[in-house]
PDB file of C-alpha atoms in Angstrom:
ATOM      1  CA  MET E   1      46.356  21.946  60.398  1.00 70.00           C
ATOM      2  CA  ASN E   2      43.210  23.005  58.586  1.00 78.00           C
ATOM      3  CA  ILE E   3      42.821  26.149  56.489  1.00 84.00           C
ATOM      4  CA  ASN E   4      40.876  28.842  58.343  1.00 82.00           C
ATOM      5  CA  TYR E   5      40.587  32.593  58.765  1.00 78.00           C
ATOM      6  CA  ARG E   6      43.156  32.692  61.542  1.00 80.00           C
ATOM      7  CA  ALA E   7      45.734  30.836  59.459  1.00 84.00           C
ATOM      8  CA  LEU E   8      45.387  33.396  56.675  1.00 86.00           C
ATOM      9  CA  GLU E   9      46.081  36.228  59.089  1.00 86.00           C
ATOM     10  CA  ASN E  10      49.046  34.654  60.887  1.00 88.00           C
ATOM     11  CA  ILE E  11      50.776  31.999  58.774  1.00 90.00           C
ATOM     12  CA  PRO E  12      52.583  32.746  55.478  1.00 89.00           C
ATOM     13  CA  ILE E  13      51.314  30.291  52.839  1.00 90.00           C
ATOM     14  CA  ILE E  14      53.590  30.019  49.823  1.00 86.00           C
ATOM     15  CA  ASP E  15      52.232  27.304  47.559  1.00 87.00           C
ATOM     16  CA  ILE E  16      49.747  24.517  46.897  1.00 88.00           C
ATOM     17  CA  ILE E  17      51.234  21.040  46.581  1.00 85.00           C
ATOM     18  CA  GLU E  18      49.538  18.190  44.749  1.00 77.00           C
ATOM     19  CA  ASN E  19      50.494  14.630  45.530  1.00 73.00           C
ATOM     20  CA  SER E  20      50.779  12.124  42.689  1.00 66.00           C
ATOM     21  CA  THR E  21      47.169  10.919  42.990  1.00 70.00           C
ATOM     22  CA  VAL E  22      45.810  14.445  42.864  1.00 69.00           C
ATOM     23  CA  GLY E  23      48.087  15.352  39.968  1.00 67.00           C
ATOM     24  CA  LEU E  24      46.911  12.409  37.878  1.00 68.00           C
ATOM     25  CA  LYS E  25      43.287  13.264  38.613  1.00 69.00           C
ATOM     26  CA  LEU E  26      43.840  16.876  37.562  1.00 66.00           C
ATOM     27  CA  ILE E  27      45.469  15.837  34.290  1.00 62.00           C
ATOM     28  CA  LYS E  28      42.541  13.527  33.553  1.00 64.00           C
ATOM     29  CA  ASN E  29      40.025  16.281  34.283  1.00 64.00           C
ATOM     30  CA  VAL E  30      41.853  18.822  32.129  1.00 57.00           C
ATOM     31  CA  THR E  31      41.978  16.378  29.225  1.00 55.00           C
ATOM     32  CA  LYS E  32      38.306  15.481  29.597  1.00 51.00           C
ATOM     33  CA  LEU E  33      36.788  18.871  30.367  1.00 49.00           C
ATOM     34  CA  PHE E  34      39.031  21.438  28.713  1.00 49.00           C
ATOM     35  CA  ASP E  35      37.046  23.391  26.176  1.00 49.00           C
ATOM     36  CA  GLY E  36      38.840  26.095  24.231  1.00 46.00           C
ATOM     37  CA  ASN E  37      40.338  28.470  26.775  1.00 47.00           C
ATOM     38  CA  LEU E  38      38.040  27.388  29.558  1.00 52.00           C
ATOM     39  CA  LEU E  39      38.321  24.543  32.046  1.00 56.00           C
ATOM     40  CA  PHE E  40      34.847  24.368  33.528  1.00 58.00           C
ATOM     41  CA  ASN E  41      35.024  21.847  36.300  1.00 59.00           C
ATOM     42  CA  ASN E  42      33.518  21.401  39.756  1.00 60.00           C
ATOM     43  CA  SER E  43      34.759  17.853  40.385  1.00 70.00           C
ATOM     44  CA  ASN E  44      38.266  18.733  41.643  1.00 84.00           C
ATOM     45  CA  VAL E  45      37.554  18.029  45.312  1.00 87.00           C
ATOM     46  CA  PHE E  46      40.352  17.116  47.700  1.00 89.00           C
ATOM     47  CA  LYS E  47      41.434  16.938  51.323  1.00 91.00           C
ATOM     48  CA  SER E  48      43.604  19.940  52.184  1.00 92.00           C
ATOM     49  CA  THR E  49      45.929  20.512  55.134  1.00 91.00           C
ATOM     50  CA  LEU E  50      48.530  23.133  56.010  1.00 90.00           C
ATOM     51  CA  LYS E  51      52.084  21.796  56.255  1.00 89.00           C
ATOM     52  CA  LYS E  52      55.077  23.733  57.578  1.00 86.00           C
ATOM     53  CA  ASP E  53      58.281  23.948  55.560  1.00 80.00           C
ATOM     54  CA  ASP E  54      61.098  23.915  58.139  1.00 75.00           C
ATOM     55  CA  PHE E  55      63.617  25.540  55.792  1.00 70.00           C
ATOM     56  CA  SER E  56      61.552  28.546  54.770  1.00 71.00           C
ATOM     57  CA  GLY E  57      59.436  28.920  57.891  1.00 74.00           C
ATOM     58  CA  ALA E  58      56.348  29.183  55.688  1.00 82.00           C
ATOM     59  CA  HIS E  59      53.483  26.784  55.100  1.00 89.00           C
ATOM     60  CA  PHE E  60      52.054  25.189  51.989  1.00 90.00           C
ATOM     61  CA  ILE E  61      48.660  23.692  51.284  1.00 92.00           C
ATOM     62  CA  GLU E  62      48.969  19.960  50.743  1.00 90.00           C
ATOM     63  CA  MET E  63      46.167  18.389  48.721  1.00 89.00           C
ATOM     64  CA  LYS E  64      45.344  14.699  48.850  1.00 88.00           C
ATOM     65  CA  ASP E  65      42.514  12.663  47.398  1.00 84.00           C
ATOM     66  CA  GLU E  66      40.921  10.979  50.422  1.00 85.00           C
ATOM     67  CA  ASN E  67      37.385  10.353  49.176  1.00 82.00           C
ATOM     68  CA  LEU E  68      34.967  10.840  52.091  1.00 83.00           C
ATOM     69  CA  LEU E  69      37.430  13.166  53.874  1.00 88.00           C
ATOM     70  CA  ASN E  70      37.687  15.560  50.932  1.00 90.00           C
ATOM     71  CA  ASP E  71      36.810  19.081  52.040  1.00 92.00           C
ATOM     72  CA  THR E  72      38.138  21.584  49.464  1.00 93.00           C
ATOM     73  CA  PHE E  73      37.426  22.597  45.880  1.00 92.00           C
ATOM     74  CA  TYR E  74      40.651  23.166  43.953  1.00 91.00           C
ATOM     75  CA  LEU E  75      40.935  25.220  40.762  1.00 89.00           C
ATOM     76  CA  PRO E  76      44.267  24.689  38.952  1.00 85.00           C
ATOM     77  CA  PHE E  77      45.703  27.063  36.380  1.00 82.00           C
ATOM     78  CA  LYS E  78      46.494  26.337  32.739  1.00 78.00           C
ATOM     79  CA  GLU E  79      49.173  28.311  30.951  1.00 74.00           C
ATOM     80  CA  ASN E  80      47.845  31.063  28.676  1.00 70.00           C
ATOM     81  CA  SER E  81      44.273  30.000  29.395  1.00 73.00           C
ATOM     82  CA  VAL E  82      41.341  30.675  31.688  1.00 76.00           C
ATOM     83  CA  THR E  83      40.194  27.984  34.099  1.00 80.00           C
ATOM     84  CA  ALA E  84      36.838  28.232  35.837  1.00 83.00           C
ATOM     85  CA  MET E  85      34.714  26.410  38.369  1.00 86.00           C
ATOM     86  CA  GLU E  86      31.109  26.802  39.450  1.00 87.00           C
ATOM     87  CA  LEU E  87      30.809  26.594  43.235  1.00 92.00           C
ATOM     88  CA  PRO E  88      27.707  25.117  44.883  1.00 91.00           C
ATOM     89  CA  ASN E  89      25.870  27.108  47.542  1.00 91.00           C
ATOM     90  CA  THR E  90      25.032  23.994  49.575  1.00 92.00           C
ATOM     91  CA  GLY E  91      26.751  20.742  50.497  1.00 90.00           C
ATOM     92  CA  ALA E  92      29.426  19.438  52.850  1.00 89.00           C
ATOM     93  CA  ILE E  93      32.415  20.983  51.052  1.00 92.00           C
ATOM     94  CA  ASN E  94      32.713  24.670  51.941  1.00 93.00           C
ATOM     95  CA  THR E  95      36.341  25.636  51.218  1.00 95.00           C
ATOM     96  CA  PHE E  96      37.940  26.696  47.936  1.00 95.00           C
ATOM     97  CA  VAL E  97      41.541  27.315  46.872  1.00 94.00           C
ATOM     98  CA  THR E  98      43.194  28.072  43.549  1.00 93.00           C
ATOM     99  CA  ALA E  99      46.776  27.706  42.374  1.00 91.00           C
ATOM    100  CA  ARG E 100      49.291  30.289  43.602  1.00 90.00           C
ATOM    101  CA  MET E 101      49.138  33.548  41.691  1.00 89.00           C
ATOM    102  CA  ASN E 102      52.131  35.740  40.900  1.00 82.00           C
ATOM    103  CA  GLY E 103      50.779  37.484  37.837  1.00 79.00           C
ATOM    104  CA  CYS E 104      47.436  35.884  37.077  1.00 84.00           C
ATOM    105  CA  SER E 105      44.027  37.500  37.422  1.00 85.00           C
ATOM    106  CA  PHE E 106      41.156  36.098  39.472  1.00 90.00           C
ATOM    107  CA  TYR E 107      37.494  36.757  38.676  1.00 89.00           C
ATOM    108  CA  ILE E 108      34.382  36.124  40.741  1.00 93.00           C
ATOM    109  CA  CYS E 109      31.217  35.946  38.664  1.00 89.00           C
ATOM    110  CA  ARG E 110      27.630  34.790  38.979  1.00 89.00           C
ATOM    111  CA  ASN E 111      26.048  32.396  36.544  1.00 85.00           C
ATOM    112  CA  LEU E 112      22.659  34.051  36.055  1.00 84.00           C
ATOM    113  CA  PHE E 113      21.291  30.785  34.702  1.00 81.00           C
ATOM    114  CA  THR E 114      22.112  28.707  37.820  1.00 84.00           C
ATOM    115  CA  LYS E 115      22.495  31.639  40.295  1.00 89.00           C
ATOM    116  CA  LYS E 116      25.777  30.127  41.508  1.00 91.00           C
ATOM    117  CA  ILE E 117      29.210  31.676  41.979  1.00 93.00           C
ATOM    118  CA  VAL E 118      31.742  31.040  39.198  1.00 89.00           C
ATOM    119  CA  VAL E 119      35.437  31.537  39.991  1.00 91.00           C
ATOM    120  CA  CYS E 120      37.995  32.033  37.226  1.00 87.00           C
ATOM    121  CA  HIS E 121      41.807  31.872  37.196  1.00 86.00           C
ATOM    122  CA  ALA E 122      43.232  33.680  34.161  1.00 82.00           C
ATOM    123  CA  ASN E 123      46.822  32.969  33.176  1.00 76.00           C
ATOM    124  CA  ALA E 124      48.195  34.802  30.151  1.00 59.00           C
ATOM    125  CA  LEU E 125      51.918  35.334  29.682  1.00 54.00           C
ATOM    126  CA  ASN E 126      52.251  35.535  25.919  1.00 50.00           C
ATOM    127  CA  SER E 127      50.938  38.857  24.692  1.00 49.00           C
ATOM    128  CA  SER E 128      51.951  40.617  21.501  1.00 46.00           C
ATOM    129  CA  MET E 129      50.887  43.940  23.010  1.00 48.00           C
ATOM    130  CA  ASP E 130      53.332  43.535  25.887  1.00 55.00           C
ATOM    131  CA  ASP E 131      56.040  41.618  24.016  1.00 57.00           C
ATOM    132  CA  ILE E 132      56.286  39.232  26.964  1.00 62.00           C
ATOM    133  CA  LYS E 133      57.221  35.748  25.800  1.00 63.00           C
ATOM    134  CA  SER E 134      59.116  34.329  28.771  1.00 63.00           C
ATOM    135  CA  ALA E 135      60.103  35.070  32.362  1.00 59.00           C
ATOM    136  CA  ALA E 136      63.280  36.733  31.087  1.00 66.00           C
ATOM    137  CA  ASP E 137      61.149  39.449  29.474  1.00 69.00           C
ATOM    138  CA  LEU E 138      59.958  40.472  32.945  1.00 64.00           C
ATOM    139  CA  ILE E 139      63.381  41.851  33.868  1.00 63.00           C
ATOM    140  CA  ASN E 140      63.211  45.498  34.921  1.00 64.00           C
ATOM    141  CA  LYS E 141      59.456  45.273  35.435  1.00 68.00           C
ATOM    142  CA  PRO E 142      58.220  45.659  39.035  1.00 69.00           C
ATOM    143  CA  PRO E 143      56.584  42.686  40.830  1.00 67.00           C
ATOM    144  CA  ASN E 144      53.128  44.235  40.475  1.00 67.00           C
ATOM    145  CA  TRP E 145      53.385  44.638  36.677  1.00 69.00           C
ATOM    146  CA  GLN E 146      50.352  43.104  34.928  1.00 65.00           C
ATOM    147  CA  SER E 147      50.114  41.652  31.434  1.00 66.00           C
ATOM    148  CA  PHE E 148      47.582  43.389  29.219  1.00 66.00           C
ATOM    149  CA  ASN E 149      46.477  40.017  27.879  1.00 62.00           C
ATOM    150  CA  THR E 150      45.775  38.709  31.388  1.00 61.00           C
ATOM    151  CA  GLN E 151      43.641  41.707  32.246  1.00 60.00           C
ATOM    152  CA  LYS E 152      41.571  41.219  29.096  1.00 62.00           C
ATOM    153  CA  SER E 153      41.187  37.456  29.460  1.00 61.00           C
ATOM    154  CA  LEU E 154      37.716  37.707  30.977  1.00 63.00           C
ATOM    155  CA  ALA E 155      36.379  38.684  27.551  1.00 63.00           C
ATOM    156  CA  ARG E 156      37.343  35.208  26.304  1.00 62.00           C
ATOM    157  CA  LEU E 157      35.480  33.675  29.204  1.00 65.00           C
ATOM    158  CA  MET E 158      32.357  35.695  28.443  1.00 66.00           C
ATOM    159  CA  ASP E 159      32.436  34.482  24.844  1.00 64.00           C
ATOM    160  CA  ILE E 160      32.603  30.854  25.948  1.00 60.00           C
ATOM    161  CA  PHE E 161      29.646  31.275  28.310  1.00 62.00           C
ATOM    162  CA  THR E 162      27.658  32.801  25.472  1.00 63.00           C
ATOM    163  CA  VAL E 163      28.257  29.670  23.398  1.00 61.00           C
ATOM    164  CA  LYS E 164      27.618  27.311  26.334  1.00 61.00           C
ATOM    165  CA  TYR E 165      24.202  28.772  27.184  1.00 59.00           C
ATOM    166  CA  LYS E 166      23.384  29.942  23.636  1.00 58.00           C
ATOM    167  CA  SER E 167      22.590  33.476  24.775  1.00 58.00           C
ATOM    168  CA  LYS E 168      24.446  36.548  25.966  1.00 60.00           C
ATOM    169  CA  GLY E 169      24.584  37.975  29.460  1.00 62.00           C
ATOM    170  CA  ASN E 170      24.557  34.744  31.478  1.00 75.00           C
ATOM    171  CA  LEU E 171      27.789  35.551  33.307  1.00 79.00           C
ATOM    172  CA  GLU E 172      27.775  38.574  35.610  1.00 83.00           C
ATOM    173  CA  LEU E 173      31.143  39.876  36.797  1.00 84.00           C
ATOM    174  CA  LEU E 174      31.077  40.566  40.542  1.00 91.00           C
ATOM    175  CA  ARG E 175      34.752  41.157  41.376  1.00 91.00           C
ATOM    176  CA  SER E 176      38.120  41.288  39.582  1.00 88.00           C
ATOM    177  CA  LEU E 177      41.416  40.720  41.393  1.00 90.00           C
ATOM    178  CA  TYR E 178      44.460  41.859  39.432  1.00 85.00           C
ATOM    179  CA  LYS E 179      48.145  41.716  40.218  1.00 83.00           C
ATOM    180  CA  GLU E 180      48.200  45.477  40.784  1.00 82.00           C
ATOM    181  CA  GLU E 181      45.942  44.908  43.810  1.00 89.00           C
ATOM    182  CA  TYR E 182      47.353  41.811  45.484  1.00 90.00           C
ATOM    183  CA  PHE E 183      50.916  43.070  44.956  1.00 84.00           C
ATOM    184  CA  ASN E 184      49.972  46.711  45.442  1.00 81.00           C
ATOM    185  CA  SER E 185      52.654  47.292  48.078  1.00 72.00           C
ATOM    186  CA  MET E 186      55.339  45.568  46.018  1.00 71.00           C
ATOM    187  CA  ASN E 187      55.898  48.033  43.204  1.00 65.00           C
ATOM    188  CA  HIS E 188      59.564  47.653  44.084  1.00 61.00           C
ATOM    189  CA  ALA E 189      60.671  44.402  45.688  1.00 57.00           C
ATOM    190  CA  SER E 190      63.420  45.973  47.787  1.00 54.00           C
ATOM    191  CA  ASN E 191      60.771  47.876  49.763  1.00 52.00           C
ATOM    192  CA  PHE E 192      60.234  44.687  51.768  1.00 50.00           C
ATOM    193  CA  TYR E 193      63.732  43.218  51.887  1.00 48.00           C
ATOM    194  CA  TYR E 194      65.637  43.358  55.110  1.00 40.00           C
ATOM    195  CA  ARG E 195      68.707  45.468  54.492  1.00 39.00           C
ATOM    196  CA  ILE E 196      71.238  42.678  54.107  1.00 39.00           C
ATOM    197  CA  LYS E 197      72.494  43.739  50.689  1.00 45.00           C
ATOM    198  CA  SER E 198      71.005  45.854  47.964  1.00 48.00           C
ATOM    199  CA  ILE E 199      69.381  44.105  45.009  1.00 47.00           C
ATOM    200  CA  PRO E 200      69.422  45.176  41.364  1.00 51.00           C
ATOM    201  CA  SER E 201      66.504  46.883  39.672  1.00 50.00           C
ATOM    202  CA  ASN E 202      65.233  43.768  37.883  1.00 57.00           C
ATOM    203  CA  ASP E 203      62.780  43.121  40.702  1.00 59.00           C
ATOM    204  CA  ALA E 204      60.389  40.890  38.784  1.00 60.00           C
ATOM    205  CA  ALA E 205      63.171  38.470  37.867  1.00 59.00           C
ATOM    206  CA  ASN E 206      64.406  38.259  41.465  1.00 61.00           C
ATOM    207  CA  PHE E 207      61.079  38.443  43.283  1.00 68.00           C
ATOM    208  CA  VAL E 208      60.108  35.358  45.295  1.00 72.00           C
ATOM    209  CA  GLY E 209      56.552  35.393  46.527  1.00 78.00           C
ATOM    210  CA  GLY E 210      52.973  34.984  45.508  1.00 86.00           C
ATOM    211  CA  ALA E 211      49.343  35.262  46.502  1.00 92.00           C
ATOM    212  CA  ILE E 212      46.991  32.529  47.649  1.00 93.00           C
ATOM    213  CA  VAL E 213      43.226  32.950  47.121  1.00 96.00           C
ATOM    214  CA  ILE E 214      40.957  31.006  49.457  1.00 96.00           C
ATOM    215  CA  GLY E 215      37.166  30.972  49.673  1.00 97.00           C
ATOM    216  CA  PHE E 216      34.907  29.930  52.539  1.00 96.00           C
ATOM    217  CA  ARG E 217      31.174  29.283  52.401  1.00 96.00           C
ATOM    218  CA  GLU E 218      29.014  30.094  55.423  1.00 94.00           C
ATOM    219  CA  LYS E 219      25.209  30.053  55.465  1.00 93.00           C
ATOM    220  CA  ASN E 220      25.154  29.352  51.710  1.00 94.00           C
ATOM    221  CA  LYS E 221      27.247  32.448  50.892  1.00 96.00           C
ATOM    222  CA  TRP E 222      30.856  32.558  49.666  1.00 97.00           C
ATOM    223  CA  SER E 223      33.548  34.943  50.906  1.00 97.00           C
ATOM    224  CA  PHE E 224      37.022  35.193  49.374  1.00 98.00           C
ATOM    225  CA  TYR E 225      40.361  36.219  50.850  1.00 97.00           C
ATOM    226  CA  TYR E 226      43.822  36.665  49.463  1.00 96.00           C
ATOM    227  CA  GLN E 227      47.141  36.457  51.266  1.00 94.00           C
ATOM    228  CA  SER E 228      50.252  37.964  49.674  1.00 91.00           C
ATOM    229  CA  VAL E 229      53.690  36.850  50.858  1.00 87.00           C
ATOM    230  CA  MET E 230      57.293  37.385  49.843  1.00 81.00           C
ATOM    231  CA  ASN E 231      60.784  36.369  50.872  1.00 76.00           C
ATOM    232  CA  THR E 232      62.312  38.931  53.200  1.00 68.00           C
ATOM    233  CA  ASN E 233      65.926  37.853  52.667  1.00 63.00           C
ATOM    234  CA  ASN E 234      68.101  38.709  49.706  1.00 51.00           C
ATOM    235  CA  ILE E 235      67.270  35.814  47.404  1.00 51.00           C
ATOM    236  CA  ARG E 236      70.470  36.207  45.398  1.00 51.00           C
ATOM    237  CA  GLN E 237      72.458  35.161  48.441  1.00 51.00           C
ATOM    238  CA  LYS E 238      72.207  31.371  48.525  1.00 52.00           C
ATOM    239  CA  GLU E 239      73.649  31.113  52.009  1.00 53.00           C
ATOM    240  CA  TYR E 240      70.714  32.953  53.575  1.00 52.00           C
ATOM    241  CA  ARG E 241      67.811  31.013  54.996  1.00 59.00           C
ATOM    242  CA  LEU E 242      64.544  31.755  53.213  1.00 66.00           C
ATOM    243  CA  ASN E 243      62.192  33.724  55.431  1.00 75.00           C
ATOM    244  CA  TYR E 244      58.704  34.549  54.213  1.00 81.00           C
ATOM    245  CA  LYS E 245      56.544  37.384  55.496  1.00 82.00           C
ATOM    246  CA  ILE E 246      52.820  38.103  55.093  1.00 87.00           C
ATOM    247  CA  ILE E 247      52.574  41.400  53.232  1.00 85.00           C
ATOM    248  CA  GLU E 248      48.796  41.550  53.230  1.00 89.00           C
ATOM    249  CA  SER E 249      45.848  39.381  54.218  1.00 93.00           C
ATOM    250  CA  LYS E 250      42.493  40.703  53.083  1.00 94.00           C
ATOM    251  CA  LYS E 251      38.885  39.725  52.517  1.00 96.00           C
ATOM    252  CA  PHE E 252      38.184  41.085  49.057  1.00 96.00           C
ATOM    253  CA  PHE E 253      34.719  39.742  48.312  1.00 97.00           C
ATOM    254  CA  GLU E 254      31.633  38.686  50.281  1.00 97.00           C
ATOM    255  CA  GLU E 255      28.555  37.322  48.567  1.00 95.00           C
ATOM    256  CA  ILE E 256      25.309  39.067  49.383  1.00 88.00           C
TER     257      ILE E 256
END
């Protein structure tokens, strides 16, 4: 099954899976192209299909490297870093996905030098201002809690663009997507659990879910959607079958 608008509205998508070939290619690209906190790369192009997980009832995006059949740009994440990709406004490949987000920030910018869209995936867990050093430190924080360092990570990206193009102002921010928005309805995880058993207050530690960001290009213009999902069973009860539900599916940016 291909990724499309209808799938985003009707099918819970929980993750993006890389096969071994894709994984090796990503590692090579990160090693070759990583520059400071920025991975600037538009060569991660793969064939993507939606696969159903019979146990959870959800789907995942499977990515394979199939050369002439490749149809999707893929932007991975790198821990405590910003990854970025410049998307072309022409060509045969017109779909974009990034790694699942459950705390990261996503930025859509325009490179004023090339006039192309630049997408950025900002991952930042370690932050002295938040005193968040590991997943355990998220206990008692709601699922939509956002790291200060993640929210401020775009400033690092701006600095790198300044160096790359040897002048300021070459990167224009068009849209920011923070955790507070894509998990807006999940300020308390139990709001969306079926009433099987109550769960403790450490929602962030027990929360199972995430958001997938997908872009489509039509008539040389990019539009971006996010889909937020979560498990609707009590995840502490191992005997229960996982059952994912779409919490929100939304177009959050359209290029003009």
